[in-house]
Amino acid sequence: MDRSAEFRRSKAQFLGKADLSRKGSVDEDVVELVQLLNTRDQFFTTSSCAGRILLLDGIVALKKANGDAILKFEPFILHVQCRQLKDAQLLHSAAVASGFRNSGITVGKKGKTMMAVRSTHSLEVPLSHNGKLMVTEEYIDFLLNIANQKMEENKKRIERFYNCLQHALERETVTNSHPKIKEKNNSSYTHKKKRTPEKTCGKCITDENDEEPEHDDDDPGISVNIFPEEY
Amino acid sequence: MDRSAEFRRSKAQFLGKADLSRKGSVDEDVVELVQLLNTRDQFFTTSSCAGRILLLDGIVALKKANGDAILKFEPFILHVQCRQLKDAQLLHSAAVASGFRNSGITVGKKGKTMMAVRSTHSLEVPLSHNGKLMVTEEYIDFLLNIANQKMEENKKRIERFYNCLQHALERETVTNSHPKIKEKNNSSYTHKKKRTPEKTCGKCITDENDEEPEHDDDDPGISVNIFPEEY
C-alpha cells in the first residue's frame, strides 16, 4: 500500500472510532476548526482541547500533588496527523502566525507525521499546602478573573488560527489547480485570490517568529536565576 | 552548494558570531549538552536557557503586564538546527524520552530544520494587582520553595536528556560504522554496545508518549470549563 492510501486508511479507522476522551465529544469552540481539518484529505485530528481552567484538588490529586491544591489555566491544544511533511509545515506556519508559538512537528520512525498546536500562555498557581489554604478568597477571585481573561484571549487565537488556516488551504488549492482555473476564468480569479490574504487573515501576527525564542520574551522581566531557599 | 555543505557553512557562521543573549554566555547547567551537540556534524545549537525563576515587576513590565507583578518558573529550553530531518527525529526521541514532552520540529520553506526542546513544567503566579500585593510573605516563601523544587527537577531532566542523547548518538555511530567494527573486533563489541542502553540511559522515561496527550494529564484534577466571573 502506498503512503497516501495508508494515510487514508488510518484516517478512516481513527475517525470511525468512538471519542474516548472523558468528555466524549469535541469542545464547542474548536468544532469548526476540527471539521475544517478533517474535511481535507491531508489531515485528521487525533485530539483537541479548546482550553480549560482546572482546580487540582488536594483530595483527588493526593498521590501526585502531595495534598496541595493548584489552580491551572491550560490553553488550546490540538494534535493533527498529516499526510506529508509539507502538510505539517503549512499547519505549523498558520499556527505560529496565529500566536501558537510552541507548536511543533513530530515525525515517527515509520514516517508518521504529527503536528501539535501549542500556546505559550499559562497560569499555574498553588493554592494550599498540606490542606492549608495559603491565599485569601479575594486573591482567588482575582485569579479567576485573570484565568477568564486568558480564556478569552485563547478563544481569539483559535479564531485567528481558523482564519489563517482557511486562507492557507484556499491558497494551496488555488495554487494546485491554477492552470485549470486560468483556463476557465481568465486571470481575474487569480487576482481576486491574491487579494484575499489581507481580508481573511488580517488578524495573523506575522511579526512573531518561533524559530529562536529563548523563552516567551514578551515579558521584559527581571531574571533571577536562583532565589535563596530562605527568602 | 549541496545541503550538507550549506549546513556546514551556516554552522560555522552561527557559532562564529558573538553570543547576543543578555547574559552573553551559555548557562552552566547546559554547557556540556550544548558542547555535545556542537561537536557533532549534524547539529548546532542556536539558543538555550537552563531554566529560570523570574519576577516580572509591575514597574518594569508596566506596559505589558498592566502594573501587575508575576512570579514565573520557566524550564529548560533549547533550539538546535539539524542537518537532516532524521537528525531532528533522533533529538526529538531523546527529548521526549527524557520527559521534555512539548518538544517539536520546525521545517522552514527552504528546508531549514529546527528542533525545540520544551518541557510541560511551569509555574506562573500573579502576585500583585495595580501595585497592591495580593498575597502574604509566607505564601511567597512557599512559592519560592516550589519554584526551587521545579528547578531541581528540571536539572535532573537536563542530565537525563544528556545521557539519552549521548547514548543515541553512540548507537548511531556504532550502527553507521558497524561493518568495520565487526571486521576488527568480532561480534563482542556489538554485543557490548547492545548492553549499554540500560546503563547510560537508565533514567529515560520510556513509557511517556508525546503523540496524543490532550494535556499534560499527569494531574487527575477536576476540570472546570468556565468559572463564573463572580466566584
Coordinates of C-alpha atoms in Angstrom, one line a residue:
Chain A
M1 CA 0.0 0.0 0.0
D2 CA 1.4 3.4 -0.9
R3 CA 1.8 6.1 1.8
S4 CA -1.2 8.1 0.5
A5 CA -3.5 5.0 0.7
E6 CA -2.2 4.1 4.1
F7 CA -2.9 7.6 5.3
R8 CA -6.5 7.4 4.0
R9 CA -6.9 4.0 5.8
S10 CA -5.6 5.3 9.1
K11 CA -7.8 8.4 8.9
A12 CA -10.9 6.3 8.2
Q13 CA -10.0 4.0 11.0
F14 CA -9.3 6.8 13.5
L15 CA -12.3 8.9 12.8
G16 CA -14.5 5.8 12.8
K17 CA -13.6 5.1 16.4
A18 CA -15.6 6.3 19.4
D19 CA -14.3 9.5 21.1
L20 CA -12.5 8.1 24.1
S21 CA -12.0 11.5 25.9
R22 CA -13.6 12.0 29.3
K23 CA -16.0 14.4 27.7
G24 CA -16.7 12.2 24.8
S25 CA -17.0 15.0 22.2
V26 CA -15.1 17.8 20.6
D27 CA -15.2 21.1 22.6
E28 CA -17.6 23.6 21.1
D29 CA -15.0 26.3 20.5
V30 CA -12.9 24.1 18.2
V31 CA -15.6 22.1 16.4
E32 CA -15.4 24.2 13.2
L33 CA -11.6 24.0 13.2
V34 CA -11.6 20.3 13.7
Q35 CA -14.1 19.9 10.9
L36 CA -12.1 22.2 8.6
L37 CA -9.1 19.9 9.1
N38 CA -11.0 16.6 8.8
T39 CA -12.7 17.5 5.6
R40 CA -9.3 17.9 4.0
D41 CA -7.6 14.8 2.5
Q42 CA -4.2 15.6 4.0
F43 CA -5.2 15.9 7.7
F44 CA -7.0 14.3 10.5
T45 CA -7.2 15.5 14.2
T46 CA -6.3 13.0 16.8
S47 CA -7.0 15.0 20.0
S48 CA -8.0 18.5 20.9
C49 CA -8.9 20.7 23.9
A50 CA -10.2 24.2 23.5
G51 CA -8.6 25.3 26.7
R52 CA -9.6 24.8 30.3
I53 CA -9.4 26.1 33.9
L54 CA -8.6 23.3 36.3
L55 CA -8.7 23.0 40.0
L56 CA -6.4 20.3 41.0
D57 CA -7.8 19.4 44.4
G58 CA -5.7 18.1 47.3
I59 CA -8.0 15.2 47.9
V60 CA -8.4 14.0 44.3
A61 CA -4.8 14.6 43.4
L62 CA -3.4 13.4 46.7
K63 CA -0.9 10.9 45.4
K64 CA 0.7 13.1 42.7
A65 CA 0.3 16.6 44.2
N66 CA 1.2 15.9 47.8
G67 CA -2.1 17.1 49.0
D68 CA -1.7 20.6 47.5
A69 CA -4.5 22.3 45.6
I70 CA -3.5 24.1 42.4
L71 CA -5.4 26.4 40.0
K72 CA -4.3 26.0 36.4
F73 CA -5.2 27.5 33.1
E74 CA -4.4 25.3 30.2
P75 CA -4.7 26.8 26.7
F76 CA -5.9 25.3 23.5
I77 CA -4.1 22.2 22.3
L78 CA -4.6 20.3 19.1
H79 CA -2.9 17.2 17.6
V80 CA -3.2 16.6 13.8
Q81 CA -1.9 13.7 11.8
C82 CA -0.6 14.9 8.4
R83 CA -0.2 13.0 5.2
Q84 CA 3.1 14.6 4.3
L85 CA 5.7 16.8 5.9
K86 CA 4.7 19.7 3.7
D87 CA 1.1 19.5 5.1
A88 CA 2.5 19.7 8.6
Q89 CA 4.6 22.7 7.5
L90 CA 1.5 24.5 6.2
L91 CA -0.3 23.9 9.5
H92 CA 2.8 24.9 11.6
S93 CA 3.1 28.2 9.7
A94 CA -0.6 29.0 10.3
A95 CA -0.3 28.1 14.0
V96 CA 2.8 30.2 14.6
A97 CA 1.4 33.1 12.6
S98 CA -1.7 33.0 14.9
G99 CA 0.3 33.2 18.1
F100 CA 0.7 29.5 18.9
R101 CA 4.5 29.7 19.2
N102 CA 5.1 26.4 21.0
S103 CA 3.7 24.4 18.1
G104 CA 5.9 21.7 16.6
I105 CA 6.1 18.7 14.3
T106 CA 6.9 15.1 15.3
V107 CA 8.0 12.5 12.7
G108 CA 7.9 8.9 13.8
K109 CA 10.4 6.2 12.7
K110 CA 7.9 4.9 10.1
G111 CA 7.2 8.4 8.9
K112 CA 4.0 9.1 10.8
T113 CA 3.8 12.9 10.8
M114 CA 2.1 14.7 13.7
M115 CA 1.6 18.5 14.2
A116 CA 0.9 19.7 17.8
V117 CA -0.5 23.2 18.1
R118 CA 0.6 24.7 21.4
S119 CA 0.5 28.1 23.1
T120 CA 2.9 29.8 25.4
H121 CA 0.1 31.1 27.6
S122 CA -0.3 29.5 31.0
L123 CA -1.3 30.1 34.6
E124 CA -0.3 27.7 37.4
V125 CA -1.0 28.8 41.0
P126 CA -0.5 26.6 44.1
L127 CA -3.4 27.5 46.5
S128 CA -2.9 25.2 49.5
H129 CA -0.2 23.3 51.2
N130 CA -0.9 20.1 53.2
G131 CA -4.5 21.0 53.2
K132 CA -3.9 24.6 54.5
L133 CA -5.2 27.4 52.2
M134 CA -2.3 29.8 51.6
V135 CA -4.3 32.6 49.9
T136 CA -7.3 34.7 50.5
E137 CA -10.7 34.5 48.8
E138 CA -10.1 37.9 47.3
Y139 CA -7.0 36.6 45.7
I140 CA -8.9 33.6 44.3
D141 CA -11.4 36.0 42.8
F142 CA -8.6 37.9 41.3
L143 CA -7.0 34.7 39.9
L144 CA -10.3 33.6 38.3
N145 CA -10.6 36.9 36.6
I146 CA -7.2 36.5 35.1
A147 CA -7.9 32.9 34.1
N148 CA -11.1 34.0 32.4
Q149 CA -9.2 36.8 30.6
K150 CA -6.7 34.3 29.4
M151 CA -9.5 32.0 28.2
E152 CA -11.0 34.9 26.2
E153 CA -7.6 35.7 24.6
N154 CA -7.2 31.9 23.9
K155 CA -10.5 31.9 22.1
K156 CA -9.5 34.8 19.9
R157 CA -6.3 33.0 19.0
I158 CA -8.3 29.9 18.0
E159 CA -10.5 32.1 15.7
R160 CA -7.3 33.7 14.3
F161 CA -5.9 30.2 13.6
Y162 CA -9.1 29.1 11.9
N163 CA -8.9 32.1 9.6
C164 CA -5.2 31.8 8.9
L165 CA -5.6 28.1 8.2
Q166 CA -8.6 28.5 5.9
H167 CA -6.8 31.1 4.0
A168 CA -3.6 29.0 3.6
L169 CA -5.7 26.0 2.5
E170 CA -7.6 28.1 -0.1
R171 CA -4.3 29.5 -1.4
E172 CA -2.9 26.0 -1.6
T173 CA -6.0 24.8 -3.6
V174 CA -5.7 27.8 -5.9
T175 CA -2.0 27.1 -6.5
N176 CA -2.6 23.4 -7.2
S177 CA -5.5 23.9 -9.6
H178 CA -4.1 27.2 -11.1
P179 CA -3.8 26.1 -14.7
K180 CA -7.4 24.9 -14.9
I181 CA -8.8 28.0 -13.2
K182 CA -6.9 30.2 -15.5
E183 CA -8.4 28.3 -18.5
K184 CA -12.0 28.8 -17.2
N185 CA -11.9 32.2 -15.6
N186 CA -9.1 34.1 -17.2
S187 CA -6.7 35.8 -14.8
S188 CA -9.3 37.7 -12.8
Y189 CA -9.8 34.8 -10.3
T190 CA -6.2 34.5 -9.5
H191 CA -6.1 38.2 -9.0
K192 CA -9.0 38.1 -6.6
K193 CA -7.5 35.3 -4.6
K194 CA -4.3 37.2 -4.3
R195 CA -6.1 40.0 -2.5
T196 CA -7.7 37.6 0.0
P197 CA -4.8 37.3 2.5
E198 CA -5.3 40.7 4.0
K199 CA -9.0 40.1 4.4
T200 CA -9.3 36.6 5.8
C201 CA -6.0 36.6 7.6
G202 CA -5.8 40.2 8.7
K203 CA -5.5 39.2 12.3
C204 CA -2.5 37.0 11.8
I205 CA 0.5 38.0 13.8
T206 CA 3.2 38.0 11.2
D207 CA 6.0 39.5 13.1
E208 CA 6.1 36.7 15.6
N209 CA 8.8 34.2 14.9
D210 CA 9.0 30.8 16.5
E211 CA 12.5 30.0 15.3
E212 CA 14.7 31.1 18.1
P213 CA 12.8 32.5 21.1
E214 CA 14.9 31.8 24.1
H215 CA 11.8 32.0 26.2
D216 CA 8.5 33.7 25.6
D217 CA 10.2 37.1 25.9
D218 CA 7.1 39.2 25.8
D219 CA 7.9 39.9 29.3
P220 CA 10.9 42.2 29.9
G221 CA 11.1 41.0 33.5
I222 CA 13.9 40.7 36.0
S223 CA 15.6 37.3 35.6
V224 CA 16.5 35.8 39.0
N225 CA 18.4 32.7 38.3
I226 CA 18.2 31.1 41.8
F227 CA 16.2 32.5 44.7
P228 CA 17.7 31.7 48.1
E229 CA 15.8 28.9 49.9
E230 CA 15.4 31.3 52.7
Y231 CA 13.7 34.3 51.1
Chain B
M1 CA 26.3 24.1 -2.9
D2 CA 24.8 20.9 -1.7
R3 CA 22.7 20.8 1.5
S4 CA 25.4 19.3 3.6
A5 CA 28.0 21.9 2.6
E6 CA 25.4 24.7 3.2
F7 CA 24.7 23.3 6.7
R8 CA 28.4 23.3 7.5
R9 CA 28.7 26.9 6.3
S10 CA 25.7 28.0 8.4
K11 CA 27.0 26.3 11.4
A12 CA 30.5 27.9 11.1
Q13 CA 28.9 31.3 10.6
F14 CA 26.5 30.9 13.5
L15 CA 29.0 29.6 16.0
G16 CA 31.5 32.2 14.9
K17 CA 29.1 35.0 15.9
A18 CA 29.2 36.7 19.3
D19 CA 26.6 35.4 21.9
L20 CA 23.9 38.1 21.7
S21 CA 21.9 36.9 24.7
R22 CA 21.5 39.3 27.7
K23 CA 23.8 37.0 29.7
G24 CA 26.3 36.7 26.9
S25 CA 27.2 33.0 27.6
V26 CA 25.7 29.6 27.8
D27 CA 24.1 28.7 31.2
E28 CA 26.4 26.5 33.3
D29 CA 23.9 23.6 33.6
V30 CA 23.7 23.1 29.8
V31 CA 27.3 23.8 28.8
E32 CA 28.1 20.1 28.4
L33 CA 24.9 19.4 26.5
V34 CA 25.5 22.3 24.1
Q35 CA 29.1 21.1 23.6
L36 CA 27.9 17.5 22.9
L37 CA 25.6 18.8 20.2
N38 CA 28.0 21.3 18.6
T39 CA 30.9 18.8 18.3
R40 CA 28.6 16.7 16.1
D41 CA 28.5 17.4 12.4
Q42 CA 24.7 17.2 12.1
F43 CA 23.7 19.7 14.8
F44 CA 24.3 23.2 16.1
T45 CA 22.5 25.0 18.9
T46 CA 21.0 28.4 18.2
S47 CA 19.7 29.3 21.7
S48 CA 19.4 27.8 25.1
C49 CA 18.3 28.6 28.7
A50 CA 18.9 26.1 31.5
G51 CA 15.7 27.3 33.2
R52 CA 14.9 30.4 35.3
I53 CA 12.8 31.9 38.0
L54 CA 11.5 35.3 37.0
L55 CA 10.0 38.1 38.9
L56 CA 8.1 40.3 36.4
D57 CA 7.9 43.5 38.3
G58 CA 4.9 45.9 37.9
I59 CA 7.2 48.9 37.3
V60 CA 9.5 47.3 34.8
A61 CA 6.8 45.4 32.9
L62 CA 4.2 48.2 33.3
K63 CA 3.2 48.4 29.6
K64 CA 2.7 44.7 29.1
A65 CA 1.6 43.4 32.5
N66 CA -0.8 46.3 33.5
G67 CA 1.3 47.1 36.5
D68 CA 0.9 43.6 38.0
A69 CA 3.9 41.6 39.4
I70 CA 4.1 37.9 38.4
L71 CA 6.4 35.1 39.7
K72 CA 7.3 32.7 36.9
F73 CA 9.3 29.5 36.6
E74 CA 10.4 28.8 33.1
P75 CA 12.0 25.4 32.5
F76 CA 14.9 24.4 30.2
I77 CA 14.6 25.3 26.6
L78 CA 16.9 24.6 23.7
H79 CA 16.9 25.2 20.0
V80 CA 19.0 23.1 17.7
Q81 CA 19.4 23.4 13.9
C82 CA 19.7 20.0 12.4
R83 CA 21.3 18.9 9.1
Q84 CA 18.5 16.5 8.1
L85 CA 15.1 15.6 9.3
K86 CA 16.4 12.2 10.6
D87 CA 18.8 14.1 12.9
A88 CA 15.9 16.1 14.3
Q89 CA 14.0 12.9 14.8
L90 CA 16.8 11.4 16.9
L91 CA 17.0 14.5 19.0
H92 CA 13.2 14.6 19.4
S93 CA 13.1 11.0 20.5
A94 CA 15.8 11.6 23.2
A95 CA 14.0 14.7 24.4
V96 CA 10.6 13.1 24.7
A97 CA 12.1 10.0 26.4
S98 CA 13.7 12.3 28.9
G99 CA 10.4 14.0 29.8
F100 CA 10.5 17.0 27.5
R101 CA 7.1 16.3 26.1
N102 CA 6.4 19.6 24.4
S103 CA 9.4 19.3 22.1
G104 CA 8.8 19.7 18.4
I105 CA 10.4 20.1 15.0
T106 CA 10.0 23.0 12.7
V107 CA 10.8 22.8 9.0
G108 CA 11.1 26.0 7.0
K109 CA 10.1 26.6 3.4
K110 CA 13.7 26.1 2.3
G111 CA 14.1 23.0 4.4
K112 CA 15.8 24.6 7.4
T113 CA 15.2 22.1 10.2
M114 CA 15.0 23.1 13.8
M115 CA 14.3 21.1 16.9
A116 CA 13.0 22.8 20.0
V117 CA 13.3 21.0 23.3
R118 CA 10.5 22.1 25.6
S119 CA 9.1 21.0 28.9
T120 CA 5.5 20.9 30.2
H121 CA 6.6 22.1 33.6
S122 CA 5.6 25.6 34.6
L123 CA 4.6 28.0 37.4
E124 CA 3.0 31.4 36.8
V125 CA 1.6 33.2 39.8
P126 CA 0.3 36.8 39.8
L127 CA 1.4 38.5 43.0
S128 CA 0.0 42.0 42.8
H129 CA -2.7 43.9 41.1
N130 CA -2.4 47.7 40.3
G131 CA 0.5 47.8 42.7
K132 CA -1.3 46.1 45.6
L133 CA 0.3 42.9 46.9
M134 CA -2.4 40.2 46.8
V135 CA -0.6 37.5 48.8
T136 CA 1.3 37.1 52.1
E137 CA 5.1 36.9 52.6
E138 CA 4.5 33.3 53.9
Y139 CA 2.9 32.4 50.6
I140 CA 5.8 33.9 48.6
D141 CA 8.2 31.8 50.7
F142 CA 6.0 28.8 49.9
L143 CA 6.1 29.7 46.2
L144 CA 9.8 30.1 46.1
N145 CA 10.3 26.6 47.6
I146 CA 8.1 25.2 44.9
A147 CA 9.9 27.1 42.2
N148 CA 13.3 25.8 43.5
Q149 CA 12.0 22.2 43.6
K150 CA 10.9 22.6 40.0
M151 CA 14.3 23.9 39.1
E152 CA 15.9 20.8 40.7
E153 CA 13.6 18.5 38.8
N154 CA 14.4 20.5 35.7
K155 CA 18.1 20.0 36.3
K156 CA 17.6 16.2 36.6
R157 CA 15.8 16.2 33.3
I158 CA 18.6 18.0 31.6
E159 CA 21.0 15.4 32.9
R160 CA 18.7 12.6 31.7
F161 CA 18.5 14.2 28.3
Y162 CA 22.3 14.5 28.1
N163 CA 22.6 10.7 28.9
C164 CA 19.8 9.7 26.5
L165 CA 21.3 11.8 23.7
Q166 CA 24.8 10.6 24.3
H167 CA 23.6 7.1 24.1
A168 CA 21.5 7.6 21.0
L169 CA 24.5 9.3 19.2
E170 CA 26.8 6.5 20.3
R171 CA 24.4 3.9 19.0
E172 CA 24.0 5.8 15.7
T173 CA 27.8 5.9 15.3
V174 CA 28.0 2.2 16.0
T175 CA 25.3 1.5 13.5
N176 CA 26.9 3.6 10.8
S177 CA 30.3 2.1 11.2
H178 CA 29.1 -1.4 12.1
P179 CA 30.7 -3.3 9.2
K180 CA 34.2 -2.0 10.0
I181 CA 33.9 -2.6 13.7
K182 CA 32.8 -6.1 13.1
E183 CA 35.8 -6.7 10.9
K184 CA 38.2 -5.5 13.6
N185 CA 36.6 -6.7 16.8
N186 CA 34.5 -9.6 16.0
S187 CA 30.9 -9.5 17.4
S188 CA 31.8 -8.9 21.0
Y189 CA 31.9 -5.1 20.5
T190 CA 28.4 -5.1 19.1
H191 CA 27.2 -7.2 22.0
K192 CA 28.8 -4.8 24.5
K193 CA 27.1 -1.9 22.8
K194 CA 23.8 -3.6 23.0
R195 CA 24.0 -3.7 26.7
T196 CA 24.8 0.0 27.0
P197 CA 21.2 1.3 26.8
E198 CA 20.2 0.2 30.3
K199 CA 23.4 1.7 31.8
T200 CA 23.7 5.1 30.2
C201 CA 20.1 5.8 29.6
G202 CA 18.6 4.0 32.6
K203 CA 16.8 7.1 33.7
C204 CA 14.9 7.6 30.4
I205 CA 11.2 7.6 30.8
T206 CA 10.2 5.3 28.1
D207 CA 6.5 5.0 28.9
E208 CA 5.8 8.6 28.2
N209 CA 4.3 9.3 24.8
D210 CA 4.1 12.7 23.3
E211 CA 1.9 11.7 20.4
E212 CA -1.5 12.4 21.7
P213 CA -1.6 13.9 25.2
E214 CA -4.7 16.1 25.3
H215 CA -3.0 18.0 28.0
D216 CA -0.3 17.1 30.5
D217 CA -2.6 14.6 32.2
D218 CA -0.3 13.8 35.0
D219 CA -2.9 15.6 37.0
P220 CA -6.2 13.8 37.5
G221 CA -7.8 17.0 38.5
I222 CA -11.3 18.4 38.3
S223 CA -11.8 20.1 35.0
V224 CA -13.9 23.3 35.3
N225 CA -14.5 24.6 31.9
I226 CA -15.6 28.1 32.8
F227 CA -15.6 29.6 36.3
P228 CA -18.3 32.2 36.8
E229 CA -17.0 35.8 36.8
E230 CA -18.4 36.2 40.2
Y231 CA -16.9 33.4 42.2

